[in-house]
Amino acid sequence: MPAKKVLITGITGQDGSYLADYLLSLGYEVHGVVRRVALEDQRHRMWRINHIADKIKFHSGSLESYPSIFKIIEKVQPEECYHLAAQSFVTYSFEDEFSTLNANINGTHYVLSALQSVAPGCRFYFAASSEMFGRAEEVPQRETTKFHPRSVYGISKVAGFDLTRNYREAYDMYAVSGILFNHESPRRGYEFVTRKITSTAAAIKLGKAGKLYLGNLDAKRDWGHAGEYVKAMHSMLQQDVPEDYVIGTGETHSVREFADLAFKCLDMDYERYVEIDQNFFRPAEVDLLVADPSKAKKELSWEYNISFEDLVTEMVKSDYDHLSKA
Ligand code: NAP
Ligand code: GDD
């Protein structure tokens, strides 16, 4: 049997890279949408997938361009499509609301519309987010919890979620959303708080930095490991009936706890090095996120066994090892 064809948008990102690793290990023919600038500077812009670049078929395209997305889908004829590409940094969505809405809403609409036109049998995954719950109306948050987004990023994800649901209902497409809570790894972007903490703590330990400037230390997140979450994405596209699922650990920790543990991994006290900088506070904050992933556990048989301590330790160790050699 020929290998199943999959198309991943956002393949150069954290999740795209783990998903590509996973799907290659399952024998898929993996196609990835990348921006042209990434193809021009593969060493830097494709650092997360350089180890598998020779096994992936790349297609140049952008969320800003419907024709580019349409042509790729028409040519590849994927059987599964994971739409992960997005402006994913919440802080930036306050700075540039318009481009965040454009890329995240129109980009999702372009992929769905092109699939419906030229590959309607393709199964579609949308990367929805716990940011949609925002000022959450219940704890923990589950599939039925009402959305109350607190950023343009969150609003764009609610729109993407609704677009996905509507293509499922209106055109009978297998289109689902994974509502994923924060997931991290050594491949996390440096602007997100976990990687900012682990990379700066390692730099301080090695004498390459002095202080770590952070915003709200009291925000709480449900942090899991990205490598495990991509398995849930795949599983969502293998069901008999297309449905949306919440994915998270069911545990929540504050930014302060994360920093405390990260510095302790390097035998340091975070209170000596962390300084509060008002610039890193958001105009509207999401105070507490914690998942109820029981539907995914039951219906997808999705299991998650990595402790918060192990996640933080892995990220600190990776940054320390990397910076020691730099
Ligand atoms: P990420 O590391 O920021 O990766 C984002 C990807 O989107 C990159 O490959 C980026 O390409 C691509 N992209 C951005 N704008 C684009 C555009 N205009 N045209 C084409 N590609 C574009 O994000 P992630 O952490 O892997 O997250 C993957 C998805 O899951 C995102 O949609 C995110 O919003 C969502 N999500 C993430 C989490 C989480 O905790 N990580 C939780 C819930 C939902 P470049 O490399 O060229 O910039
Ligand atoms: N980035 C950042 N930088 N966040 C900080 C800082 C800082 O210096 N100081 C405190 N924080 C707080 C933020 O205010 C927020 O409450 C929390 O740390 C987490 O911020 P991020 O790591 O930037 O992630 P996020 O929760 O806003 O968004 C991530 O998770 C979402 C799922 O809930 C992103 O990956 C989104 O794409 C994703 O949808």
CSV table of C-alpha atoms in Angstrom, one decimal, residues 1-311:
chain,number,residue,atom,x,y,z
A,1,MET,CA,0.0,0.0,0.0
A,2,PRO,CA,1.4,3.5,-0.8
A,3,ALA,CA,2.2,5.6,2.2
A,4,LYS,CA,-0.5,7.9,3.5
A,5,LYS,CA,0.0,11.6,2.5
A,6,VAL,CA,-0.1,14.2,5.1
A,7,LEU,CA,0.2,18.0,4.9
A,8,ILE,CA,1.4,20.0,7.9
A,9,THR,CA,1.2,23.8,8.0
A,10,GLY,CA,3.5,25.3,10.6
A,11,ILE,CA,5.9,22.4,10.2
A,12,THR,CA,8.9,24.6,11.2
A,13,GLY,CA,7.3,25.3,14.6
A,14,GLN,CA,7.5,23.4,17.9
A,15,ASP,CA,4.4,21.2,17.3
A,16,GLY,CA,5.0,20.8,13.6
A,17,SER,CA,8.5,19.4,14.2
A,18,TYR,CA,7.3,16.8,16.7
A,19,LEU,CA,4.3,15.9,14.6
A,20,ALA,CA,6.6,15.4,11.6
A,21,ASP,CA,8.9,13.2,13.7
A,22,TYR,CA,5.9,11.2,14.8
A,23,LEU,CA,4.2,10.8,11.4
A,24,LEU,CA,7.5,9.8,9.7
A,25,SER,CA,7.9,7.1,12.4
A,26,LEU,CA,4.4,5.8,11.5
A,27,GLY,CA,5.4,5.6,7.8
A,28,TYR,CA,3.5,8.7,6.4
A,29,GLU,CA,4.6,10.7,3.4
A,30,VAL,CA,5.1,14.0,5.0
A,31,HIS,CA,4.5,17.3,3.1
A,32,GLY,CA,5.1,20.7,4.9
A,33,VAL,CA,4.1,24.2,4.1
A,34,VAL,CA,6.9,26.6,4.7
A,35,ARG,CA,7.4,30.3,4.1
A,36,ARG,CA,9.8,31.1,1.3
A,37,VAL,CA,12.2,32.9,3.6
A,38,ALA,CA,12.6,29.6,5.5
A,39,LEU,CA,13.7,27.8,2.4
A,40,GLU,CA,16.2,30.5,1.8
A,41,ASP,CA,17.8,30.2,5.3
A,42,GLN,CA,17.1,26.6,6.3
A,43,ARG,CA,19.9,26.3,8.9
A,44,HIS,CA,18.4,29.0,11.1
A,45,ARG,CA,14.7,29.0,10.2
A,46,MET,CA,14.3,25.2,10.1
A,47,TRP,CA,16.4,24.3,13.1
A,48,ARG,CA,13.7,22.2,14.6
A,49,ILE,CA,13.4,19.9,11.5
A,50,ASN,CA,16.9,20.0,10.0
A,51,HIS,CA,17.4,16.4,11.3
A,52,ILE,CA,14.5,15.2,9.1
A,53,ALA,CA,14.6,17.7,6.3
A,54,ASP,CA,15.7,15.1,3.7
A,55,LYS,CA,12.5,13.1,4.5
A,56,ILE,CA,10.0,15.9,4.1
A,57,LYS,CA,8.6,17.4,0.9
A,58,PHE,CA,8.5,21.1,1.3
A,59,HIS,CA,6.1,23.5,-0.4
A,60,SER,CA,6.5,27.3,-0.2
A,61,GLY,CA,3.3,29.0,0.9
A,62,SER,CA,1.9,31.6,3.3
A,63,LEU,CA,-1.2,32.0,5.4
A,64,GLU,CA,-1.6,35.4,3.7
A,65,SER,CA,-2.1,33.9,0.3
A,66,TYR,CA,-5.1,31.8,-0.7
A,67,PRO,CA,-3.6,30.9,-4.1
A,68,SER,CA,-0.5,29.5,-2.5
A,69,ILE,CA,-2.5,27.3,-0.1
A,70,PHE,CA,-4.9,26.2,-2.9
A,71,LYS,CA,-2.1,25.2,-5.2
A,72,ILE,CA,-0.3,23.1,-2.6
A,73,ILE,CA,-3.5,21.3,-1.6
A,74,GLU,CA,-4.4,20.7,-5.2
A,75,LYS,CA,-1.0,19.3,-6.0
A,76,VAL,CA,-0.4,17.2,-2.8
A,77,GLN,CA,-3.9,15.8,-2.4
A,78,PRO,CA,-3.3,15.0,1.3
A,79,GLU,CA,-5.4,12.4,3.2
A,80,GLU,CA,-4.7,14.2,6.5
A,81,CYS,CA,-4.0,17.9,7.0
A,82,TYR,CA,-2.8,19.4,10.3
A,83,HIS,CA,-3.2,23.1,10.3
A,84,LEU,CA,-0.8,24.3,12.9
A,85,ALA,CA,0.5,27.5,11.3
A,86,ALA,CA,-0.5,30.7,13.2
A,87,GLN,CA,0.8,33.8,14.8
A,88,SER,CA,0.9,31.9,18.1
A,89,PHE,CA,2.4,34.5,20.6
A,90,VAL,CA,-0.4,36.0,22.7
A,91,THR,CA,1.7,39.1,23.6
A,92,TYR,CA,2.3,40.0,20.0
A,93,SER,CA,-1.5,39.7,19.3
A,94,PHE,CA,-1.9,42.8,21.5
A,95,GLU,CA,0.8,44.7,19.6
A,96,ASP,CA,-0.5,43.8,16.1
A,97,GLU,CA,-4.2,42.7,16.3
A,98,PHE,CA,-4.8,43.0,12.6
A,99,SER,CA,-2.1,40.7,11.3
A,100,THR,CA,-2.9,38.2,14.0
A,101,LEU,CA,-6.5,38.1,13.0
A,102,ASN,CA,-5.6,38.0,9.3
A,103,ALA,CA,-3.2,35.1,9.5
A,104,ASN,CA,-5.1,33.1,12.1
A,105,ILE,CA,-8.7,33.5,10.8
A,106,ASN,CA,-8.2,34.0,7.0
A,107,GLY,CA,-5.3,31.4,7.0
A,108,THR,CA,-7.6,28.8,8.6
A,109,HIS,CA,-10.4,29.7,6.3
A,110,TYR,CA,-8.1,29.4,3.2
A,111,VAL,CA,-7.0,25.9,4.2
A,112,LEU,CA,-10.6,24.7,4.9
A,113,SER,CA,-12.0,26.2,1.7
A,114,ALA,CA,-9.2,24.8,-0.5
A,115,LEU,CA,-9.7,21.4,1.0
A,116,GLN,CA,-13.4,21.5,0.4
A,117,SER,CA,-12.8,22.5,-3.2
A,118,VAL,CA,-10.0,20.1,-4.2
A,119,ALA,CA,-9.6,17.5,-1.5
A,120,PRO,CA,-12.9,17.2,0.4
A,121,GLY,CA,-12.1,13.7,1.7
A,122,CYS,CA,-9.0,14.9,3.5
A,123,ARG,CA,-9.3,14.8,7.3
A,124,PHE,CA,-8.5,18.2,8.9
A,125,TYR,CA,-7.1,19.1,12.3
A,126,PHE,CA,-7.3,22.7,13.6
A,127,ALA,CA,-4.9,23.8,16.4
A,128,ALA,CA,-7.4,25.4,18.8
A,129,SER,CA,-6.2,26.6,22.2
A,130,SER,CA,-7.1,26.8,25.9
A,131,GLU,CA,-6.7,30.6,25.4
A,132,MET,CA,-10.3,30.4,24.0
A,133,PHE,CA,-11.4,29.8,27.6
A,134,GLY,CA,-9.7,33.0,28.8
A,135,ARG,CA,-11.5,34.2,31.9
A,136,ALA,CA,-12.7,30.7,32.4
A,137,GLU,CA,-16.2,30.2,33.7
A,138,GLU,CA,-15.4,26.8,35.3
A,139,VAL,CA,-12.4,24.9,36.6
A,140,PRO,CA,-11.2,22.6,35.2
A,141,GLN,CA,-12.0,23.5,31.6
A,142,ARG,CA,-13.6,20.8,29.3
A,143,GLU,CA,-15.1,20.6,25.8
A,144,THR,CA,-18.4,22.2,27.0
A,145,THR,CA,-16.8,25.1,28.9
A,146,LYS,CA,-18.0,28.5,27.5
A,147,PHE,CA,-15.3,30.5,25.7
A,148,HIS,CA,-14.3,33.9,27.0
A,149,PRO,CA,-11.1,34.9,25.2
A,150,ARG,CA,-9.0,37.6,26.6
A,151,SER,CA,-6.8,38.5,23.6
A,152,VAL,CA,-7.1,38.9,19.9
A,153,TYR,CA,-5.1,35.6,19.6
A,154,GLY,CA,-7.8,33.9,21.7
A,155,ILE,CA,-10.5,35.5,19.6
A,156,SER,CA,-8.8,34.3,16.4
A,157,LYS,CA,-8.8,30.8,17.7
A,158,VAL,CA,-12.5,30.9,18.6
A,159,ALA,CA,-13.1,31.9,15.0
A,160,GLY,CA,-10.9,29.1,13.7
A,161,PHE,CA,-12.8,26.7,16.0
A,162,ASP,CA,-16.1,27.9,14.6
A,163,LEU,CA,-15.0,27.7,11.0
A,164,THR,CA,-13.8,24.2,11.5
A,165,ARG,CA,-17.1,23.2,13.2
A,166,ASN,CA,-19.1,24.8,10.4
A,167,TYR,CA,-17.2,23.1,7.6
A,168,ARG,CA,-17.9,19.8,9.4
A,169,GLU,CA,-21.6,20.6,9.8
A,170,ALA,CA,-22.2,22.3,6.5
A,171,TYR,CA,-20.1,20.2,4.1
A,172,ASP,CA,-19.8,17.0,6.0
A,173,MET,CA,-16.1,17.2,6.2
A,174,TYR,CA,-14.0,15.3,8.8
A,175,ALA,CA,-12.8,18.5,10.5
A,176,VAL,CA,-11.9,18.6,14.2
A,177,SER,CA,-10.3,21.0,16.7
A,178,GLY,CA,-7.9,20.0,19.4
A,179,ILE,CA,-8.2,22.4,22.3
A,180,LEU,CA,-4.7,22.1,23.6
A,181,PHE,CA,-3.5,23.6,26.8
A,182,ASN,CA,0.1,24.9,27.0
A,183,HIS,CA,2.7,22.5,25.9
A,184,GLU,CA,6.4,23.0,26.0
A,185,SER,CA,9.7,21.3,25.2
A,186,PRO,CA,13.4,22.1,24.4
A,187,ARG,CA,12.0,23.1,21.0
A,188,ARG,CA,9.7,25.8,22.4
A,189,GLY,CA,10.2,29.4,21.1
A,190,TYR,CA,12.3,31.6,23.3
A,191,GLU,CA,9.6,34.3,23.7
A,192,PHE,CA,7.3,32.0,25.6
A,193,VAL,CA,7.7,32.1,29.4
A,194,THR,CA,8.9,28.6,30.0
A,195,ARG,CA,11.7,28.7,27.5
A,196,LYS,CA,12.6,32.3,28.5
A,197,ILE,CA,13.0,31.0,32.0
A,198,THR,CA,15.0,27.9,31.3
A,199,SER,CA,17.3,29.5,28.7
A,200,THR,CA,18.0,32.6,30.9
A,201,ALA,CA,18.5,30.5,34.0
A,202,ALA,CA,21.1,28.4,32.1
A,203,ALA,CA,22.7,31.5,30.8
A,204,ILE,CA,22.9,33.0,34.3
A,205,LYS,CA,24.5,29.8,35.7
A,206,LEU,CA,27.1,29.9,32.9
A,207,GLY,CA,27.9,33.6,33.6
A,208,LYS,CA,26.4,34.7,30.3
A,209,ALA,CA,23.4,36.7,31.7
A,210,GLY,CA,22.7,38.5,35.0
A,211,LYS,CA,19.0,38.9,35.5
A,212,LEU,CA,15.7,37.4,34.3
A,213,TYR,CA,13.0,40.0,33.7
A,214,LEU,CA,9.4,38.7,33.9
A,215,GLY,CA,5.9,39.9,34.1
A,216,ASN,CA,3.0,38.2,36.0
A,217,LEU,CA,4.4,35.4,38.2
A,218,ASP,CA,1.0,34.5,39.5
A,219,ALA,CA,-0.6,33.3,36.3
A,220,LYS,CA,-1.3,29.6,36.3
A,221,ARG,CA,-1.0,27.3,33.4
A,222,ASP,CA,-1.5,23.6,32.6
A,223,TRP,CA,1.9,22.8,31.1
A,224,GLY,CA,2.5,19.5,29.3
A,225,HIS,CA,5.1,18.1,26.9
A,226,ALA,CA,4.6,18.9,23.1
A,227,GLY,CA,6.0,15.5,22.1
A,228,GLU,CA,3.1,13.7,23.8
A,229,TYR,CA,0.4,16.2,22.6
A,230,VAL,CA,1.1,15.6,18.9
A,231,LYS,CA,0.1,11.9,19.4
A,232,ALA,CA,-3.3,13.1,20.5
A,233,MET,CA,-3.6,15.3,17.3
A,234,HIS,CA,-3.0,12.2,15.2
A,235,SER,CA,-5.4,10.1,17.2
A,236,MET,CA,-8.2,12.7,16.7
A,237,LEU,CA,-8.0,12.1,12.9
A,238,GLN,CA,-8.3,8.3,13.3
A,239,GLN,CA,-11.8,8.2,14.9
A,240,ASP,CA,-15.0,7.0,13.4
A,241,VAL,CA,-16.8,10.2,14.2
A,242,PRO,CA,-15.1,13.6,14.0
A,243,GLU,CA,-15.2,15.4,17.4
A,244,ASP,CA,-13.3,18.1,19.3
A,245,TYR,CA,-11.1,17.2,22.3
A,246,VAL,CA,-9.4,19.0,25.2
A,247,ILE,CA,-5.8,18.0,25.7
A,248,GLY,CA,-3.9,18.9,28.9
A,249,THR,CA,-2.4,17.3,32.0
A,250,GLY,CA,-5.1,18.2,34.6
A,251,GLU,CA,-2.5,19.9,36.8
A,252,THR,CA,-1.8,23.6,37.1
A,253,HIS,CA,1.3,25.6,38.2
A,254,SER,CA,2.2,29.2,38.5
A,255,VAL,CA,4.9,31.0,36.5
A,256,ARG,CA,6.6,31.5,39.9
A,257,GLU,CA,6.6,27.7,40.6
A,258,PHE,CA,8.1,27.1,37.1
A,259,ALA,CA,10.8,29.7,37.8
A,260,ASP,CA,11.5,28.3,41.3
A,261,LEU,CA,11.9,24.8,40.0
A,262,ALA,CA,14.0,25.8,36.9
A,263,PHE,CA,16.5,27.7,39.0
A,264,LYS,CA,16.6,24.9,41.7
A,265,CYS,CA,17.6,22.5,38.9
A,266,LEU,CA,20.8,24.6,38.6
A,267,ASP,CA,21.2,25.0,42.4
A,268,MET,CA,20.1,28.6,42.3
A,269,ASP,CA,17.5,30.6,44.1
A,270,TYR,CA,15.1,32.4,41.6
A,271,GLU,CA,14.5,35.2,44.0
A,272,ARG,CA,18.0,36.4,43.6
A,273,TYR,CA,17.8,36.7,39.8
A,274,VAL,CA,14.2,37.4,38.8
A,275,GLU,CA,13.1,41.0,38.5
A,276,ILE,CA,9.6,42.2,37.7
A,277,ASP,CA,9.2,44.3,34.6
A,278,GLN,CA,5.8,45.9,34.0
A,279,ASN,CA,6.4,45.7,30.2
A,280,PHE,CA,5.8,42.0,30.4
A,281,PHE,CA,2.3,42.3,31.9
A,282,ARG,CA,-0.6,42.0,29.4
A,283,PRO,CA,-3.5,44.4,29.0
A,284,ALA,CA,-5.8,41.5,29.8
A,285,GLU,CA,-4.5,38.3,31.5
A,286,VAL,CA,-5.7,34.8,31.6
A,287,ASP,CA,-5.2,33.9,35.3
A,288,LEU,CA,-5.9,30.2,35.5
A,289,LEU,CA,-6.0,27.4,33.1
A,290,VAL,CA,-6.4,23.7,33.9
A,291,ALA,CA,-7.7,21.0,31.7
A,292,ASP,CA,-10.2,18.2,32.2
A,293,PRO,CA,-8.8,15.8,29.5
A,294,SER,CA,-11.1,12.9,30.5
A,295,LYS,CA,-12.9,12.7,27.1
A,296,ALA,CA,-9.6,12.3,25.3
A,297,LYS,CA,-8.4,9.7,27.8
A,298,LYS,CA,-11.6,7.7,27.4
A,299,GLU,CA,-12.2,8.0,23.7
A,300,LEU,CA,-8.7,8.4,22.3
A,301,SER,CA,-7.0,6.2,24.9
A,302,TRP,CA,-4.6,9.2,25.2
A,303,GLU,CA,-2.3,8.8,28.2
A,304,TYR,CA,0.1,11.4,29.6
A,305,ASN,CA,2.8,10.4,32.1
A,306,ILE,CA,5.4,13.2,32.2
A,307,SER,CA,5.6,15.0,35.5
A,308,PHE,CA,5.9,18.8,35.7
A,309,GLU,CA,9.3,18.3,37.4
A,310,ASP,CA,10.5,16.1,34.5
A,311,LEU,CA,9.4,18.6,31.9
